[in-house]
Amino acid sequence: MSELLSGLTGPAESTGPLESVAWKIGVDVAGPVADEVDRESRFPREAVEELKRAGLLSALIPEQLGGGGATLAEVAGAVRALASHCTASALVLAMHSIEVSNLVRHGTSKPLQELQAEIASKQLLIANANSEVGIGGDVGRSICAVEPTDGGMTLEKQCLAISYGEHADAVVATARRAPDSEQTDQVQVICRRPDLTLEQTSDWDALGLRGTCSNGFRLVAKVDAGMIYPVPFATIASNGGIQASTILLSSAWVGLSEAAAAKAHEYVRAAARRSIGTIPPAAGHLAVLATELQQSRGLLATAANAFTAFEASPEMESPGFLASVRNVKVSTSELAVRITTGALSICGIAGFKRGTPFTLDRQIRDAHGSVVMVSNERYLRANAEMLLARKHL
Ligand SMILES: Cc1cc2nc3c(=O)[nH]c(=O)nc-3n(C[C@H](O)[C@H](O)[C@H](O)COP(=O)(O)OP(=O)(O)OC[C@H]3O[C@@H](n4cnc5c(N)ncnc54)[C@H](O)[C@@H]3O)c2cc1C
């Protein structure tokens, strides 16, 4: 818990090793090129190389398979620390770690255990292609299907977005189990190079989160039966998948909020130094911002630690926990928009302009991406449906 709550913008001395490593990568590597990554809408390759060097891509994999044996809360701390410097780099770690978390929970077959060992030894990068043209973000349905062919099985999917797809070693995709299956009868398939081709169908010239390079693709893959999860996708999603996803994405929103709040804090302290003995007018706004940041951090810390506590418990799948993690994602993203724009009102023109130490350009644009990166409306709708059936909130 202390790891996720300490420090305004990053780890204090008492924080855990993963968060500190990620913070250092943020300071030394990701932060210095974050504006360039954003401007050119390019993959944050330097930061990802460092994540690999530090073994962060296999942090969640059990030690007996060569991984770091870390908890989700520890990785959430690392995502948060990195997001303070470059949200796009942090999202690469977050999205990859969502897939690894699912593999650790549900990749019980021999081939999927071997894949985990390979991710650890080679620091393979995993992307996701769950959303599909025609169904949007409703990932509980698929149009595409795993198709039998003469020599085996294939998958062809029109993917709405695959973040860093061109740079990934494997792409995880949902699909109907077979050509005659219902849209909700889904499996999840891990498509590996070289049996995978991605043909770009749309580009990623976005308002924010530009370094995620979330282009649309036509995915064509030869499917290896061993690379299909042994449980239905619905189980992967409800038993840890949605929970890990909402928590790890929220970590990025908390980290980017911290970056904006830190600028506002620094701005107010600089004003105070200029007129010793007076309280700068924006100090009151900063105090309000601090309450919002505390809410955001508290929500993340509670959810991340609950995930760890529920790892082997049926509580993981309980409607109450599912609703609460959706709430965390909705709240931390909306708070990110509030905190970044609140920081702007504190920093004024210095925050509005590009090229000043207080510029909030990137954080404000990225914060708006947090609301659509898995639609908040969709999550609220799911919770609204659940509340109709439940007797208590
Ligand atoms: C930065 C970024 C990276 C991404 N990376 C990936 C990736 O790597 N892989 C991947 O598969 N996808 C990725 N996505 C896609 C993402 O996961 C969502 O699928 C996508 O953002 C949803 O598209 P949409 O906004 O059209 O929302 P949808 O969920 O399709 O909904 C469209 C709109 O309709 C409304 N709406 C829809 N359904 C409901 C409902 N049930 N209740 C109420 N309102 C509803 C909402 O207002 C919503 O904004 C990425 C998206 C972003 C922004």
mmCIF file of C-alpha atoms and ligand atoms in Angstrom, residues 91 95 127-132 135-139 157 159-165 172 204 206 208-210 212 214 253 369-382 385, ligand 1:
data_model
loop_
_atom_site.group_PDB
_atom_site.id
_atom_site.type_symbol
_atom_site.label_atom_id
_atom_site.label_comp_id
_atom_site.label_asym_id
_atom_site.label_seq_id
_atom_site.Cartn_x
_atom_site.Cartn_y
_atom_site.Cartn_z
ATOM 1 C CA LEU A 91 0.685 2.363 -21.474
ATOM 2 C CA MET A 95 -1.147 -3.130 -21.976
ATOM 3 C CA ALA A 127 0.011 -6.573 -27.940
ATOM 4 C CA ASN A 128 -3.762 -6.941 -27.991
ATOM 5 C CA ALA A 129 -6.332 -7.062 -30.795
ATOM 6 C CA ASN A 130 -9.613 -7.637 -28.933
ATOM 7 C CA SER A 131 -11.596 -4.734 -30.398
ATOM 8 C CA GLU A 132 -12.911 -5.274 -33.902
ATOM 9 C CA ILE A 135 -18.320 -4.193 -32.821
ATOM 10 C CA GLY A 136 -16.152 -1.349 -31.521
ATOM 11 C CA GLY A 137 -15.280 -1.725 -27.879
ATOM 12 C CA ASP A 138 -17.848 -4.451 -27.178
ATOM 13 C CA VAL A 139 -15.134 -7.057 -26.771
ATOM 14 C CA LYS A 157 -9.609 -10.187 -38.108
ATOM 15 C CA CYS A 159 -8.805 -4.929 -35.879
ATOM 16 C CA LEU A 160 -10.027 -1.519 -34.768
ATOM 17 C CA ALA A 161 -6.740 -0.743 -33.038
ATOM 18 C CA ILE A 162 -3.619 -2.650 -32.042
ATOM 19 C CA SER A 163 -1.372 -0.460 -29.954
ATOM 20 C CA TYR A 164 2.320 -0.890 -30.906
ATOM 21 C CA GLY A 165 1.200 -3.817 -33.130
ATOM 22 C CA VAL A 172 -3.489 -11.677 -28.500
ATOM 23 C CA TRP A 204 -3.103 6.880 -35.528
ATOM 24 C CA ALA A 206 -4.796 11.142 -32.418
ATOM 25 C CA GLY A 208 -3.406 12.340 -27.279
ATOM 26 C CA LEU A 209 -1.687 9.100 -26.271
ATOM 27 C CA ARG A 210 -0.005 9.428 -29.634
ATOM 28 C CA THR A 212 0.772 4.167 -28.382
ATOM 29 C CA SER A 214 -2.780 2.358 -32.097
ATOM 30 C CA TRP A 253 -4.087 7.948 -15.425
ATOM 31 C CA GLY A 369 -7.612 9.763 -24.116
ATOM 32 C CA SER A 370 -8.107 8.080 -20.749
ATOM 33 C CA VAL A 371 -11.854 8.585 -21.020
ATOM 34 C CA VAL A 372 -12.144 6.830 -24.400
ATOM 35 C CA MET A 373 -9.497 4.160 -23.918
ATOM 36 C CA VAL A 374 -12.194 1.669 -23.082
ATOM 37 C CA SER A 375 -15.237 3.886 -23.073
ATOM 38 C CA ASN A 376 -16.306 5.143 -19.654
ATOM 39 C CA GLU A 377 -19.882 5.161 -20.960
ATOM 40 C CA ARG A 378 -19.625 1.446 -21.627
ATOM 41 C CA TYR A 379 -18.311 0.730 -18.118
ATOM 42 C CA LEU A 380 -21.015 2.868 -16.517
ATOM 43 C CA ARG A 381 -23.645 1.083 -18.553
ATOM 44 C CA ALA A 382 -22.333 -2.313 -17.392
ATOM 45 C CA GLU A 385 -27.181 -3.073 -15.464
HETATM 46 C C1 LIG B 1 -5.018 4.944 -26.878
HETATM 47 C C2 LIG B 1 -5.853 3.780 -27.258
HETATM 48 C C3 LIG B 1 -5.262 2.555 -27.417
HETATM 49 C C4 LIG B 1 -6.012 1.435 -27.770
HETATM 50 N N1 LIG B 1 -5.386 0.252 -27.943
HETATM 51 C C5 LIG B 1 -6.105 -0.845 -28.274
HETATM 52 C C6 LIG B 1 -5.461 -2.089 -28.449
HETATM 53 O O1 LIG B 1 -4.238 -2.220 -28.311
HETATM 54 N N2 LIG B 1 -6.224 -3.159 -28.781
HETATM 55 C C7 LIG B 1 -7.569 -3.071 -28.918
HETATM 56 O O2 LIG B 1 -8.199 -4.073 -29.177
HETATM 57 N N3 LIG B 1 -8.200 -1.890 -28.771
HETATM 58 C C8 LIG B 1 -7.497 -0.779 -28.455
HETATM 59 N N4 LIG B 1 -8.134 0.413 -28.293
HETATM 60 C C9 LIG B 1 -9.574 0.461 -28.480
HETATM 61 C C10 LIG B 1 -10.276 0.487 -27.132
HETATM 62 O O3 LIG B 1 -9.978 -0.648 -26.404
HETATM 63 C C11 LIG B 1 -11.756 0.586 -27.308
HETATM 64 O O4 LIG B 1 -12.201 -0.540 -27.943
HETATM 65 C C12 LIG B 1 -12.113 1.732 -28.139
HETATM 66 O O5 LIG B 1 -11.559 2.909 -27.606
HETATM 67 C C13 LIG B 1 -13.592 1.787 -28.142
HETATM 68 O O6 LIG B 1 -14.000 2.544 -29.239
HETATM 69 P P1 LIG B 1 -15.149 3.590 -29.144
HETATM 70 O O7 LIG B 1 -14.673 4.823 -28.516
HETATM 71 O O8 LIG B 1 -15.750 3.646 -30.492
HETATM 72 O O9 LIG B 1 -16.114 3.035 -28.048
HETATM 73 P P2 LIG B 1 -17.213 1.950 -28.086
HETATM 74 O O10 LIG B 1 -17.064 1.202 -26.826
HETATM 75 O O11 LIG B 1 -17.268 1.135 -29.328
HETATM 76 O O12 LIG B 1 -18.464 2.883 -28.049
HETATM 77 C C14 LIG B 1 -18.666 4.009 -28.888
HETATM 78 C C15 LIG B 1 -19.438 5.052 -28.143
HETATM 79 O O13 LIG B 1 -20.763 4.573 -27.994
HETATM 80 C C16 LIG B 1 -21.205 4.723 -26.678
HETATM 81 N N5 LIG B 1 -21.459 3.389 -26.139
HETATM 82 C C17 LIG B 1 -21.077 2.222 -26.653
HETATM 83 N N6 LIG B 1 -21.529 1.210 -25.962
HETATM 84 C C18 LIG B 1 -22.198 1.699 -24.955
HETATM 85 C C19 LIG B 1 -22.906 1.137 -23.895
HETATM 86 N N7 LIG B 1 -22.989 -0.190 -23.720
HETATM 87 N N8 LIG B 1 -23.473 1.985 -23.019
HETATM 88 C C20 LIG B 1 -23.399 3.302 -23.172
HETATM 89 N N9 LIG B 1 -22.741 3.890 -24.176
HETATM 90 C C21 LIG B 1 -22.152 3.100 -25.052
HETATM 91 C C22 LIG B 1 -20.124 5.458 -25.930
HETATM 92 O O14 LIG B 1 -20.449 6.820 -25.846
HETATM 93 C C23 LIG B 1 -18.898 5.273 -26.766
HETATM 94 O O15 LIG B 1 -18.029 6.391 -26.735
HETATM 95 C C24 LIG B 1 -7.413 1.554 -27.961
HETATM 96 C C25 LIG B 1 -8.025 2.786 -27.781
HETATM 97 C C26 LIG B 1 -7.276 3.884 -27.429
HETATM 98 C C27 LIG B 1 -7.969 5.220 -27.254
#
